[in-house]
């Protein structure tokens, strides 16, 4: 069935390095994508979003890239900090799902000093 | 910064009992959602609510579940007769208006069914 998934369950990076978290989606009707950060004991926190008519969007230290040809989404975090350690989820919604979000399984990012 | 608030943070209930989880969405938001997250799994959509009615629900949201907006600020999820498999984190979310806008989540209620 249609799904949103992540390539890697865990990612360990050194403080100061750049991080890249990847996500694959299979619903070609998806037109909106969101990255969330979830810290232990907290709810998903909005990081950045991108619409399907764009292929790149930048925020503060974060960049989301969308490749619709291969149905791939990535989150780049520049100069990763210890406070970036969390689980990161991609989520999508499109015509088929109304405005309900379909979440991926999550990637755990661990930043080591 | 306005936020979604949920109470209680942890609810322990005997199997078969009714439970009500409460949420106060962001004040100018019009769309409200419940999601759940079983330990170690991904976040799953339960139901969306707009204009005082359910607009979409998943297969998980069966007859044991109901939602209500009893006043201008609260949004509740009721589970009529809880089962062991209802144990999970339940997240409320809200969104400002229609179209592609981010949903903002509360910190969840951990529901433990004994």
Short mmCIF file of N, CA, C and O in Angstrom, two decimals, chain A residues 15-19 61 77-81 84:
data_model
loop_
_atom_site.label_atom_id
_atom_site.label_comp_id
_atom_site.label_asym_id
_atom_site.label_seq_id
_atom_site.Cartn_x
_atom_site.Cartn_y
_atom_site.Cartn_z
N UNK A 15 29.28 16.63 16.67
CA UNK A 15 28.88 18.03 16.81
C UNK A 15 29.64 18.88 15.81
O UNK A 15 30.86 18.74 15.64
N UNK A 16 28.92 19.74 15.11
CA UNK A 16 29.54 20.61 14.13
C UNK A 16 29.44 20.10 12.71
O UNK A 16 29.55 20.89 11.76
N UNK A 17 29.25 18.78 12.58
CA UNK A 17 29.08 18.21 11.24
C UNK A 17 27.69 18.51 10.71
O UNK A 17 26.78 18.88 11.46
N UNK A 18 27.51 18.30 9.41
CA UNK A 18 26.19 18.41 8.82
C UNK A 18 25.50 17.05 8.85
O UNK A 18 26.15 16.01 8.72
N UNK A 19 24.18 17.05 9.04
CA UNK A 19 23.40 15.81 9.09
C UNK A 19 22.45 15.79 7.90
O UNK A 19 21.91 16.82 7.50
N UNK A 61 19.33 26.95 9.66
CA UNK A 61 20.20 25.77 9.76
C UNK A 61 19.61 24.50 9.15
O UNK A 61 20.21 23.44 9.20
N UNK A 77 20.64 19.27 8.16
CA UNK A 77 20.87 20.13 9.32
C UNK A 77 22.32 20.56 9.29
O UNK A 77 23.23 19.71 9.31
N UNK A 78 22.55 21.85 9.23
CA UNK A 78 23.91 22.36 9.18
C UNK A 78 24.47 22.54 10.60
O UNK A 78 23.72 22.89 11.52
N UNK A 79 25.78 22.28 10.74
CA UNK A 79 26.46 22.50 12.02
C UNK A 79 25.66 21.90 13.17
O UNK A 79 25.22 22.60 14.09
N UNK A 80 25.45 20.59 13.12
CA UNK A 80 24.60 19.90 14.08
C UNK A 80 25.08 20.13 15.50
O UNK A 80 26.27 20.09 15.80
N UNK A 81 24.11 20.36 16.38
CA UNK A 81 24.39 20.66 17.78
C UNK A 81 23.80 19.56 18.67
O UNK A 81 22.88 18.85 18.26
N UNK A 84 20.14 19.08 18.80
CA UNK A 84 19.47 18.50 17.64
C UNK A 84 19.19 17.01 17.83
O UNK A 84 18.46 16.42 17.01
#
